[in-house]
mmCIF file of C-alpha atoms and ligand atoms in Angstrom:
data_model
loop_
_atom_site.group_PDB
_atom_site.id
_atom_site.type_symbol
_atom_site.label_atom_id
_atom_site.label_comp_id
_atom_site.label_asym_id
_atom_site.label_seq_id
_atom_site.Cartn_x
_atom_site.Cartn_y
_atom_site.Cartn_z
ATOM 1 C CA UNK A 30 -3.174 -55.699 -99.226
ATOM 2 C CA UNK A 31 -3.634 -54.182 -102.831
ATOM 3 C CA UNK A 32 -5.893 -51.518 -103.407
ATOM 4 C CA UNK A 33 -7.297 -51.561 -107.464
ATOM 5 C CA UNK A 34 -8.293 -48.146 -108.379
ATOM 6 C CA UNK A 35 -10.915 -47.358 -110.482
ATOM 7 C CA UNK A 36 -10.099 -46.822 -114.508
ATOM 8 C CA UNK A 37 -9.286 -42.882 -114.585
ATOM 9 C CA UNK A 38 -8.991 -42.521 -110.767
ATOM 10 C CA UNK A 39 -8.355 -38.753 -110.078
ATOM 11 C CA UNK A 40 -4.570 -38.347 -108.701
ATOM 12 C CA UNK A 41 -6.183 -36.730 -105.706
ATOM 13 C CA UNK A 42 -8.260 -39.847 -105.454
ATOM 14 C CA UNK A 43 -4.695 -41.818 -105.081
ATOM 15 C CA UNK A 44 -2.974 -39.466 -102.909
ATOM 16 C CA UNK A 45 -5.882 -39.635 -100.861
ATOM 17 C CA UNK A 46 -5.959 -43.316 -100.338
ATOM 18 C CA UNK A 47 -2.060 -43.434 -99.796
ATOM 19 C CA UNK A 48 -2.459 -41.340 -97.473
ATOM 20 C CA UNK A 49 -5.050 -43.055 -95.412
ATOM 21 C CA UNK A 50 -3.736 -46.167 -95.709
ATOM 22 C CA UNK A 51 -0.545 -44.850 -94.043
ATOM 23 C CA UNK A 52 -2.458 -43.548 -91.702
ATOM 24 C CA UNK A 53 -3.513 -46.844 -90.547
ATOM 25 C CA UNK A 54 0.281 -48.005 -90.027
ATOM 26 C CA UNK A 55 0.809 -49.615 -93.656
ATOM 27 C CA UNK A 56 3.371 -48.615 -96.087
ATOM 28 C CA UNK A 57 1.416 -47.464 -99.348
ATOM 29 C CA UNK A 58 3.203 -47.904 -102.915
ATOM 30 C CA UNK A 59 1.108 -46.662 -105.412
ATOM 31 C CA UNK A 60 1.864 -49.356 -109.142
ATOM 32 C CA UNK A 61 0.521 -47.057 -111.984
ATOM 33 C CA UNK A 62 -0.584 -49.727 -114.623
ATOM 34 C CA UNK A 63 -1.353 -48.970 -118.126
ATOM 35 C CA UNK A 64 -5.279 -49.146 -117.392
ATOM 36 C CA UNK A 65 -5.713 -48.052 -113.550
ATOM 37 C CA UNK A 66 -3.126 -47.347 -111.006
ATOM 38 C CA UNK A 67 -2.807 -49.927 -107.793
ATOM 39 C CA UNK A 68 -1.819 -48.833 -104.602
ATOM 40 C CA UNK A 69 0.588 -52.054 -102.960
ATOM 41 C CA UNK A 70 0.507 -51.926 -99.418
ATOM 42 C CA UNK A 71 2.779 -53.718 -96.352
ATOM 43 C CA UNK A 72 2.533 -53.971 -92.820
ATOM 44 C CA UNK A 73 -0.129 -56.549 -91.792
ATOM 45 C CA UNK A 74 -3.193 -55.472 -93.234
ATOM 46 C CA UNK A 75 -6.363 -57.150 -91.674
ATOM 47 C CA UNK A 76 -9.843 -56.969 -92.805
ATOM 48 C CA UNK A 77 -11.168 -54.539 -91.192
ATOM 49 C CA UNK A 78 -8.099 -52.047 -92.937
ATOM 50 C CA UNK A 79 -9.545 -53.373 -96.616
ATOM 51 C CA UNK A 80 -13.203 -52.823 -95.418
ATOM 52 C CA UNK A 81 -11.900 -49.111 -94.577
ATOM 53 C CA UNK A 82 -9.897 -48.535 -97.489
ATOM 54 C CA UNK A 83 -12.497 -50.261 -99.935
ATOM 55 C CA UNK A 84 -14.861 -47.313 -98.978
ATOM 56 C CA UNK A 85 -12.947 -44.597 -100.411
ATOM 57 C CA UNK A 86 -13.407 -42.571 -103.045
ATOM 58 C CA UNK A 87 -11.709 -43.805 -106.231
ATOM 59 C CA UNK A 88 -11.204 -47.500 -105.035
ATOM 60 C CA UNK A 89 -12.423 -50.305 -107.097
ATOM 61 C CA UNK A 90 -11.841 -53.338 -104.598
ATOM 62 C CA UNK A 91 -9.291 -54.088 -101.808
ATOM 63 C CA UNK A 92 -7.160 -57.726 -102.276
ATOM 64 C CA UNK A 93 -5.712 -59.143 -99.255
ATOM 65 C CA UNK A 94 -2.497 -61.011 -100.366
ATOM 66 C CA UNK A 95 -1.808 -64.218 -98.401
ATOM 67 C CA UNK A 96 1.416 -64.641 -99.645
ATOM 68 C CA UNK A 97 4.353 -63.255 -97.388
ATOM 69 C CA UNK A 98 5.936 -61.885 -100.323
ATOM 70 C CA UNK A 99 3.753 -59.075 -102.055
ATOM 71 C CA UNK A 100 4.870 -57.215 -105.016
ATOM 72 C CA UNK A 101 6.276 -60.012 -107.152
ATOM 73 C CA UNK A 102 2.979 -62.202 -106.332
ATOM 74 C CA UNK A 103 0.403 -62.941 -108.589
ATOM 75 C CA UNK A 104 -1.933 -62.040 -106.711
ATOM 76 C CA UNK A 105 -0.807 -58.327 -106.924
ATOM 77 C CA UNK A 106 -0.703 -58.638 -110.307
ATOM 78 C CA UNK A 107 -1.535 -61.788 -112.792
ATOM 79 C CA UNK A 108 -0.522 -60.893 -115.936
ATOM 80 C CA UNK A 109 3.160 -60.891 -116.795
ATOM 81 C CA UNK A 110 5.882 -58.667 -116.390
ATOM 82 C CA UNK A 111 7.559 -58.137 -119.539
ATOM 83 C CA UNK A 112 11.449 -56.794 -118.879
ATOM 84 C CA UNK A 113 13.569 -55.331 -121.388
ATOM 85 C CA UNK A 114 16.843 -56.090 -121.603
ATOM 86 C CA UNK A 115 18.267 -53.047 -124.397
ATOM 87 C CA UNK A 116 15.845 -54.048 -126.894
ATOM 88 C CA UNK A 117 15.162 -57.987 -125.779
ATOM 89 C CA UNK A 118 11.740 -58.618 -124.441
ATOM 90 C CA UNK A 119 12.353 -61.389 -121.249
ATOM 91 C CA UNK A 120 9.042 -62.721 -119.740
ATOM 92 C CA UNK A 121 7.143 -62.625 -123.651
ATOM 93 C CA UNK A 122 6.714 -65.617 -125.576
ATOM 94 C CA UNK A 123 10.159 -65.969 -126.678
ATOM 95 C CA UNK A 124 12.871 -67.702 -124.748
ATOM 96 C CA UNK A 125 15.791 -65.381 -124.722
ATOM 97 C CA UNK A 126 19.278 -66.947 -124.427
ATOM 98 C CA UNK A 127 21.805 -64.901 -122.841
ATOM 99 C CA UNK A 128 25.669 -65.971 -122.744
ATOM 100 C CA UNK A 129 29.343 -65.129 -122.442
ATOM 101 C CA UNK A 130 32.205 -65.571 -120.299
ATOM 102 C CA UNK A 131 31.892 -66.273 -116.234
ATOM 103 C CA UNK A 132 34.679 -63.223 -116.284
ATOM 104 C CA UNK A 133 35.793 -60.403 -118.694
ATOM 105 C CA UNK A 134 39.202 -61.704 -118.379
ATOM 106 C CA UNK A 135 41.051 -59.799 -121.951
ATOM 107 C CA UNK A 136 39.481 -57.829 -124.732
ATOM 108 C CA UNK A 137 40.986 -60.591 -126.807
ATOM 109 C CA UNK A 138 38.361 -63.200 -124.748
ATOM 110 C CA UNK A 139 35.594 -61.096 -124.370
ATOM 111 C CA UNK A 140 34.955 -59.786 -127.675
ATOM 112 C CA UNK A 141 35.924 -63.083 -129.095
ATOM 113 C CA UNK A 142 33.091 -64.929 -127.277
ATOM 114 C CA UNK A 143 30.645 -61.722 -127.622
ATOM 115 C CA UNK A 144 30.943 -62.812 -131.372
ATOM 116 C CA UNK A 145 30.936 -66.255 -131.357
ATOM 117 C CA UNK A 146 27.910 -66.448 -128.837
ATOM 118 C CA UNK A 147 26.051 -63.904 -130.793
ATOM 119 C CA UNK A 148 27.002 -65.986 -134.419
ATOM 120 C CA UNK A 149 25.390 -68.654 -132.453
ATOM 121 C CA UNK A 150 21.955 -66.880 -132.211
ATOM 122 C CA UNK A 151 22.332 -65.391 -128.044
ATOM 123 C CA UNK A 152 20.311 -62.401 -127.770
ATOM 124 C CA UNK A 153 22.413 -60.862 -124.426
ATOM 125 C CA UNK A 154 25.738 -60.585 -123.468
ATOM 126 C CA UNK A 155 27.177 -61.920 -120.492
ATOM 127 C CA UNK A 156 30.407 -60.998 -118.794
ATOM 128 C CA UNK A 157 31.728 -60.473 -114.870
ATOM 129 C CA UNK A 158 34.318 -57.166 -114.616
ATOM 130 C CA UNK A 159 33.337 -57.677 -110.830
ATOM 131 C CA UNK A 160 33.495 -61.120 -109.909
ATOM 132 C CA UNK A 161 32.164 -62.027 -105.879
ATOM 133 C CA UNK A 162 34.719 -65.230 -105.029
ATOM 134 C CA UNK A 163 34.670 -67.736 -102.305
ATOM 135 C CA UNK A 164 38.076 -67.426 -101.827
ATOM 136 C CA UNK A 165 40.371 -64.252 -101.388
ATOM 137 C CA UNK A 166 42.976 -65.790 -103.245
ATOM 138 C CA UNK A 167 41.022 -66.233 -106.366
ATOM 139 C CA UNK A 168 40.758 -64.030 -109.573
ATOM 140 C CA UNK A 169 38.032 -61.326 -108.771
ATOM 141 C CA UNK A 170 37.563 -59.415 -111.931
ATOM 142 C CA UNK A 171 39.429 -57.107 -114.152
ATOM 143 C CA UNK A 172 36.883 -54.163 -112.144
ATOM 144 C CA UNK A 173 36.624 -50.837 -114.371
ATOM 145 C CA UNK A 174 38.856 -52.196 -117.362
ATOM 146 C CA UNK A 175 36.432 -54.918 -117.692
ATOM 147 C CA UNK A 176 33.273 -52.572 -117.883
ATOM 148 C CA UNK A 177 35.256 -50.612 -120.377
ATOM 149 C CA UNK A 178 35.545 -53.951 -122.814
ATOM 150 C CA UNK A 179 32.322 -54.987 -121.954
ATOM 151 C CA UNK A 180 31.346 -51.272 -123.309
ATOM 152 C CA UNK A 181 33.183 -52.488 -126.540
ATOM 153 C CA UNK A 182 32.180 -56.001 -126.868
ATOM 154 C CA UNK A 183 28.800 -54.162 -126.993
ATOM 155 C CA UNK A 184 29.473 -51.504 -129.463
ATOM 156 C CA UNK A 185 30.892 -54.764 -131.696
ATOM 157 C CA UNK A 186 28.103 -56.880 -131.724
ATOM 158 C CA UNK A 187 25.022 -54.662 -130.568
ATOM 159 C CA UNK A 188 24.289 -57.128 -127.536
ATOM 160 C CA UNK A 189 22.962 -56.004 -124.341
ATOM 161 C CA UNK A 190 25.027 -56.688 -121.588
ATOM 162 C CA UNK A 191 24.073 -58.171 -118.511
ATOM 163 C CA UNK A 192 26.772 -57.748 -115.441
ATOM 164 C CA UNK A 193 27.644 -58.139 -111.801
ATOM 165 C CA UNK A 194 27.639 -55.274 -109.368
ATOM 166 C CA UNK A 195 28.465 -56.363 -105.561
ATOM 167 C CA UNK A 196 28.558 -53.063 -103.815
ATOM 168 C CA UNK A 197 25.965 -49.715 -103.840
ATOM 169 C CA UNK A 198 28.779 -47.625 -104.342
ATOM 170 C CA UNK A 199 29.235 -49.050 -107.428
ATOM 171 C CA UNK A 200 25.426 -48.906 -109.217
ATOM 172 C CA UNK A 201 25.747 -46.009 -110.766
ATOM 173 C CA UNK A 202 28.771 -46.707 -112.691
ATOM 174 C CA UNK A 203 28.380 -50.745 -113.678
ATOM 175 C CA UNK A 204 24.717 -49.227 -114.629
ATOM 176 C CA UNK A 205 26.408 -46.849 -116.907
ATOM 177 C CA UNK A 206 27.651 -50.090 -119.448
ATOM 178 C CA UNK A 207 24.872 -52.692 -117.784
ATOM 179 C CA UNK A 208 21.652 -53.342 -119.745
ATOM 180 C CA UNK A 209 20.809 -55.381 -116.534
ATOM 181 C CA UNK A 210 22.647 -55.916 -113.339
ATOM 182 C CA UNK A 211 23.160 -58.941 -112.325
ATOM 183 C CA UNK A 212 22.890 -59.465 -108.370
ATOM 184 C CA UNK A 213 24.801 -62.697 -107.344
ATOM 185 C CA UNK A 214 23.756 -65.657 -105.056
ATOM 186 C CA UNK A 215 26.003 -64.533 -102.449
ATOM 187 C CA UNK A 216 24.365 -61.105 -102.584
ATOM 188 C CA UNK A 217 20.610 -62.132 -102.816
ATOM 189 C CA UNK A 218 20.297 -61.134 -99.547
ATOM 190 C CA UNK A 219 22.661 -57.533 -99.343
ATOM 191 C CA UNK A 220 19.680 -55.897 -98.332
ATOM 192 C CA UNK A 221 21.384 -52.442 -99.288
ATOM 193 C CA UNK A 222 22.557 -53.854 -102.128
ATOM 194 C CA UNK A 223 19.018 -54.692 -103.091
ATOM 195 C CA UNK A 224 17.745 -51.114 -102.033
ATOM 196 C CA UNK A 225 20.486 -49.717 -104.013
ATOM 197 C CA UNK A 226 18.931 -51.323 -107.270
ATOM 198 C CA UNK A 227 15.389 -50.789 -106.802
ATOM 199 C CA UNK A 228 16.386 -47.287 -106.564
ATOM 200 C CA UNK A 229 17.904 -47.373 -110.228
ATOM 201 C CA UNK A 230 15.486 -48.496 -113.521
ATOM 202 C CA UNK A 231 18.189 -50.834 -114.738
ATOM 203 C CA UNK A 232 16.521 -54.297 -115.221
ATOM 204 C CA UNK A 233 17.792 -57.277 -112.423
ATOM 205 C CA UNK A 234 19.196 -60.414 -112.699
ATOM 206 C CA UNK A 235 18.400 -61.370 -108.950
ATOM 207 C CA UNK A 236 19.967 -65.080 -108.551
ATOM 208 C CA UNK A 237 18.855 -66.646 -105.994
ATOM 209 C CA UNK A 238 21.209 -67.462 -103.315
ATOM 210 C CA UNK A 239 23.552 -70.995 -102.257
ATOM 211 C CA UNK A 240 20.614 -72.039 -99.620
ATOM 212 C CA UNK A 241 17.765 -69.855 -100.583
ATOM 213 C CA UNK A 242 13.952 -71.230 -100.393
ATOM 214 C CA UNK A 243 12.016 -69.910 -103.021
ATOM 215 C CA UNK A 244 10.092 -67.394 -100.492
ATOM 216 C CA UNK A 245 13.616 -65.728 -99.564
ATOM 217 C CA UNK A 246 14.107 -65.459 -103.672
ATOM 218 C CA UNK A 247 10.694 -63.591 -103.945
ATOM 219 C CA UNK A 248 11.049 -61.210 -100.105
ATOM 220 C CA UNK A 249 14.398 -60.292 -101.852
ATOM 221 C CA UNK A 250 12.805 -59.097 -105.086
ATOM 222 C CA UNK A 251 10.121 -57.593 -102.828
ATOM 223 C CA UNK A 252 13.382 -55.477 -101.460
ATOM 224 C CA UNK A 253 13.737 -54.103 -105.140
ATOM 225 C CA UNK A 254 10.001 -53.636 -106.580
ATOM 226 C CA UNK A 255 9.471 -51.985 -103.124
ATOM 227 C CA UNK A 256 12.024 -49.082 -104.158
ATOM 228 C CA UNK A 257 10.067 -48.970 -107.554
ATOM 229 C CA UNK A 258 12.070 -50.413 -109.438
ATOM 230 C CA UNK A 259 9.373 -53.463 -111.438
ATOM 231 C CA UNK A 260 12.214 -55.014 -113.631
ATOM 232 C CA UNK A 261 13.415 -57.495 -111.848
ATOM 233 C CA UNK A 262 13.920 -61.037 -113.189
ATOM 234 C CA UNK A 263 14.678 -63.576 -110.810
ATOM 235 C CA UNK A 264 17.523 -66.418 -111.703
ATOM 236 C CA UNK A 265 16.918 -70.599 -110.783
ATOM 237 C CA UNK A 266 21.397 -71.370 -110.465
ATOM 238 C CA UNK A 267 21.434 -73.852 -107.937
ATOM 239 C CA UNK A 268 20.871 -74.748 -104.647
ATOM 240 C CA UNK A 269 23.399 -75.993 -102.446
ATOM 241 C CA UNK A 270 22.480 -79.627 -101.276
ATOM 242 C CA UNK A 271 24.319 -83.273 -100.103
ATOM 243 C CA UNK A 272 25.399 -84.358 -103.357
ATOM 244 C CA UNK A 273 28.786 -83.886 -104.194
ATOM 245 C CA UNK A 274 29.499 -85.257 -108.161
ATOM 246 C CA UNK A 275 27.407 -81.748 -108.988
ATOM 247 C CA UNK A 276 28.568 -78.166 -107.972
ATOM 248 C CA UNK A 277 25.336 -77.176 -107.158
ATOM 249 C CA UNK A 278 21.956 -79.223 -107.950
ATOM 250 C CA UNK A 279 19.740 -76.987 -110.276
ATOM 251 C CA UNK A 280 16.157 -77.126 -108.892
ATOM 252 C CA UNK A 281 14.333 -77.215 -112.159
ATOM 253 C CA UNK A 282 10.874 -77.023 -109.712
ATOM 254 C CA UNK A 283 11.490 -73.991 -109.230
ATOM 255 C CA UNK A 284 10.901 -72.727 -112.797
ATOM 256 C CA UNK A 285 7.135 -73.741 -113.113
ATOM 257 C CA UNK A 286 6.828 -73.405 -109.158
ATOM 258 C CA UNK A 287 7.959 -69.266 -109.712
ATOM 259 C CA UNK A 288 5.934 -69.117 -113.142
ATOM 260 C CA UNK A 289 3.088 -69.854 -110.720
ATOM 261 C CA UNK A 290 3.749 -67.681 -107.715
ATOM 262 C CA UNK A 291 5.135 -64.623 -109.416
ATOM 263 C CA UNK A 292 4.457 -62.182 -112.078
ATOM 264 C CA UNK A 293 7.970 -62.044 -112.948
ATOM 265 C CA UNK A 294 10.552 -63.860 -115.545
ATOM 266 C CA UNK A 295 12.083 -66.786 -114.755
ATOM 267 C CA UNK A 296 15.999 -67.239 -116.096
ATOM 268 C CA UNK A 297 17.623 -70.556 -115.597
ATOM 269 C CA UNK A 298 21.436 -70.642 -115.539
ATOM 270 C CA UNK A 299 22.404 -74.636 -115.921
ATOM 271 C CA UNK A 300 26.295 -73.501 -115.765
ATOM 272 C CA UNK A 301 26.529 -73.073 -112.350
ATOM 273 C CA UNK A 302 23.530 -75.243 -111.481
ATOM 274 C CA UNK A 303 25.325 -78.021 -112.183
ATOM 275 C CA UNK A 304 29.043 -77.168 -112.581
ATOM 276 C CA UNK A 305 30.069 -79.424 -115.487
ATOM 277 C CA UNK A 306 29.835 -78.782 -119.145
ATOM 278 C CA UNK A 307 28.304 -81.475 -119.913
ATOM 279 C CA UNK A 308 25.440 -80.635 -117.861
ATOM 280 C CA UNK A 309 25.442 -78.181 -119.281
ATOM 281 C CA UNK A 310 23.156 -78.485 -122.558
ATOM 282 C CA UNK A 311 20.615 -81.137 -121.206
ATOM 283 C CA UNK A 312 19.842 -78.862 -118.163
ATOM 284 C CA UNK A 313 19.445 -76.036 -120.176
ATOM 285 C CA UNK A 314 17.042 -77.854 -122.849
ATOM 286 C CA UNK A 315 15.303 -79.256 -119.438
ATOM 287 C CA UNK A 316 14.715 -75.634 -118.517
ATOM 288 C CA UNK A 317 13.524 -74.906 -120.998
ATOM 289 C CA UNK A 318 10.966 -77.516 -121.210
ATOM 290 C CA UNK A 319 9.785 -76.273 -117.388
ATOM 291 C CA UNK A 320 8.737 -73.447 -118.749
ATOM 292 C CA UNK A 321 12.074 -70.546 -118.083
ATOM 293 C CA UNK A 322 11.789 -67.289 -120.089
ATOM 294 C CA UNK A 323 15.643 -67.269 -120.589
ATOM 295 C CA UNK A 324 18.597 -69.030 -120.581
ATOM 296 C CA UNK A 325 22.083 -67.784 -118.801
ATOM 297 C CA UNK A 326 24.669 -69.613 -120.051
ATOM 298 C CA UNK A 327 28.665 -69.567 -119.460
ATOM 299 C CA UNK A 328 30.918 -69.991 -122.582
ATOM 300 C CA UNK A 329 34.725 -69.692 -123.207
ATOM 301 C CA UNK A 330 37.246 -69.612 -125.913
ATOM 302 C CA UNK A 331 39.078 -72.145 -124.425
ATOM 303 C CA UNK A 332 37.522 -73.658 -120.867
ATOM 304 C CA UNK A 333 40.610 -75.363 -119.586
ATOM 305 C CA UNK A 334 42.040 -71.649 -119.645
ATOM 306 C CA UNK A 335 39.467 -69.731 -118.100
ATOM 307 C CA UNK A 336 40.409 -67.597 -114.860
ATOM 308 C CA UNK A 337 36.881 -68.786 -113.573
ATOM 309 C CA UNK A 338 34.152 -71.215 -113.763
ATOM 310 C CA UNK A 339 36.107 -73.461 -116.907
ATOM 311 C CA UNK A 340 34.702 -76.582 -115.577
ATOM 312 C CA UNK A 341 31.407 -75.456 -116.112
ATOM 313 C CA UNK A 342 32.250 -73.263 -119.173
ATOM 314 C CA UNK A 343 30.396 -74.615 -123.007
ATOM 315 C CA UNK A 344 33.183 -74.125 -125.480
ATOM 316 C CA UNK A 345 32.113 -72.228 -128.964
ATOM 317 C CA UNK A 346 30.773 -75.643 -130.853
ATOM 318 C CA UNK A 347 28.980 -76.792 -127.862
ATOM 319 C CA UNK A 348 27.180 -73.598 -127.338
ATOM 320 C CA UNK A 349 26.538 -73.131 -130.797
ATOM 321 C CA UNK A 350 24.906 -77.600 -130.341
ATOM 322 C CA UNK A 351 23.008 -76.270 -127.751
ATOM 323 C CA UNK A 352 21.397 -73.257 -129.701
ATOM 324 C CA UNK A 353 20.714 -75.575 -132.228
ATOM 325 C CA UNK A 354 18.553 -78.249 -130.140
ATOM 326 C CA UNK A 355 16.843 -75.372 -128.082
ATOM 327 C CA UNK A 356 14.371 -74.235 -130.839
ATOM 328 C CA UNK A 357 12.947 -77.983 -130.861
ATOM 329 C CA UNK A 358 12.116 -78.431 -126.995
ATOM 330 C CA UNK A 359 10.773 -74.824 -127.105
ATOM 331 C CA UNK A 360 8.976 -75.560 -129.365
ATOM 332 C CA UNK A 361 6.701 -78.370 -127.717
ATOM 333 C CA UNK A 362 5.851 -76.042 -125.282
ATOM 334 C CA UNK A 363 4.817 -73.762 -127.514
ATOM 335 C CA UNK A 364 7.494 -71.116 -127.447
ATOM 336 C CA UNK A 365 10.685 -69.759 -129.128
ATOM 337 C CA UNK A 366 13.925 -68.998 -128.869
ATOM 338 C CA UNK A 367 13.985 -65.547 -129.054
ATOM 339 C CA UNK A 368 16.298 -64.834 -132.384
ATOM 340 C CA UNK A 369 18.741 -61.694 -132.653
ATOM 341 C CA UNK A 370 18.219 -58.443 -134.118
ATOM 342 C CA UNK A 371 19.439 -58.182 -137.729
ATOM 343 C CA UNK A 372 22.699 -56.564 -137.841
ATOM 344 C CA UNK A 373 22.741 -53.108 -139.200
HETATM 345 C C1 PEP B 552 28.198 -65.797 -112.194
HETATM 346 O O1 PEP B 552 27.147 -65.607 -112.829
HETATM 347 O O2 PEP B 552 29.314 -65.895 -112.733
HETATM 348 C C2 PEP B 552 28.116 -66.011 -110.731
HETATM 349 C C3 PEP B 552 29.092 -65.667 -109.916
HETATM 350 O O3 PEP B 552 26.949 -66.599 -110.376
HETATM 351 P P1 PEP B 552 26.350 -66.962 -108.927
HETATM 352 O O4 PEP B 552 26.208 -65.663 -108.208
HETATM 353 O O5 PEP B 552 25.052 -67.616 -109.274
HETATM 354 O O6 PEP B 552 27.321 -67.900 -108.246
HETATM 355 MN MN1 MN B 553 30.588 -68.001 -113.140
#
């Protein structure tokens, strides 16, 4: 249920209805909006709880949301939610690409790339220090010393950086270098993970996990916009299906089927939605095309070298190909690609 205030709603008026509408066994979460303030509610709400709540002081009208998800509907809210990544609008018209290494592996690599992809026209920095891994045997990040050149790859090229945290414990600090934390597939559904973000007002990367439908994607963003944190930006990498010749296959329905369903941006990574390079670029244009607010995209110095993810990795010259096609499929559907700040 969503309760719409009235324009200039007395406080009183929204403490009151919170109050009442805990009263009847619901969770109340008031959404101050730059117009009127909306009170989100969970629990299952029936009609006779709207009829109540409709006749209070203060209230405009009373929605009942079908959906099972709530916050990150549209029917909670219908326009857009615009994120801000450092200073790059996500969920606007432009189509922001965001790319760097699967892992901070050196200074050397990272800053290397931070340049290159920026030079190429990327608008966001990407870059593991904590890396989640299949396998225990496999490289899992550089940890603190990769924050700390991530920190400096920023400072060099004035790129927001998006990166991975996989425990609470460590919000705080990944926050302290993040422009957005990334939460990975394998965590989509670390429900205290997921508390532990919404309780920060760092944007989220929320990917969505290895054999996640599209609802689980949206309860888990619920899990965050429920703590109050409303930048959340949900990430199409990948399902995990029969076919073998692909890492993962990239559902590009999901990008127009999420535009529809939720309020929030829509990021399509084609690196690990498909797993090889040179599935890369056509995914990504296809994503594009469908209709995704930004790109996440996985470029090294030298793939064949990479610590992680080389397979799927765009060298330098086939990022910078791919930047150069993008602003022509944006284009036809009437957006584009988001270009980077002039350097000061
Ligand atoms: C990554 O972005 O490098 C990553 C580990 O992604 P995912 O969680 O989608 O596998
Ligand atoms: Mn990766």
């Amino acid at each position: 249920m969503l309760v719409v205030m009235k324009k200039g709603a007395s406080p009183e008026q929204i403490a009151h209805v919170v109050e009442r509408v805990q009263e009847l066994g619901l969770t109340a979460i008031p959404l101050p909006g730059e117009e009127r303030t909306a009170i989100g509610t969970f629990g299952v709400a029936a009609q006779d709880h709207a009829d109540a709540v409709e006749a209070l002081p203060g209230v405009e009208r009373v929605v009942l949301v079908s959906r099972p998800f709530k916050l990150s509907s549209r029917e909670v809210q219908p326009q857009d939610t615009l994120v801000r990544v450092g200073d790059v609008p996500i969920g606007g018209p432009d189509v922001a690409v965001m790319a760097g290494p699967c892992s901070v592996e050196s200074r050397e690599q990272t800053l290397g790339t931070a340049r290159a992809v920026r030079d190429a026209g990327a608008v966001v920095l990407r870059g593991g220090a904590y890396k989640p891994s299949t396998s225990p045997y496999h490289f899992r990040g550089l940890g603190e010393p990769g924050l700390e050149i991530l920190a400096e790859a920023k400072r060099a090229t004035g790129l927001p950086v998006v990166t991975e945290v996989l425990a609470p414990a460590d919000v705080e600090r990944v926050a302290l270098v993040a422009d957005c934390l990334q939460i990975g597939a394998r965590n989509m559904q670390n429900f205290a993970l997921l508390d532990a973000v919404g309780e920060t007002q760092s944007p989220v990367l929320l990917k969505r996990g290895l054999s996640a439908t599209i609802e689980e994607l949206l309860l888990a963003a619920d899990y965050i916009l429920a703590r109050g944190n409303r930048n959340v930006m949900l990430c199409e990498r990948g399902i995990r299906t029969f076919e073998r010749y692909t890492r993962n296959t990239f559902d590009v329905n999901a990008i127009p089927l999420l535009k529809r369903l939720t309020h929030l941006p829509v990021v399509a990574d084609p690196s690990h939605g498909t797993g090889k390079w040179y599935l890369v670029a056509p995914v990504a244009l296809a994503a594009v095309a469908a209709g995704a607010d930004a790109l996440l995209i996985e470029v090294h110095p030298s793939p064949d070298h990479a610590l992680k993810d080389g397979f799927q990795s765009l060298t330098f010259e086939n990022f910078a190909a791919l930047m150069r096609a993008a602003p022509a499929v944006a284009g036809a559907v009437n957006r584009r690609v988001a270009s980077p700040a002039p350097v000061a």
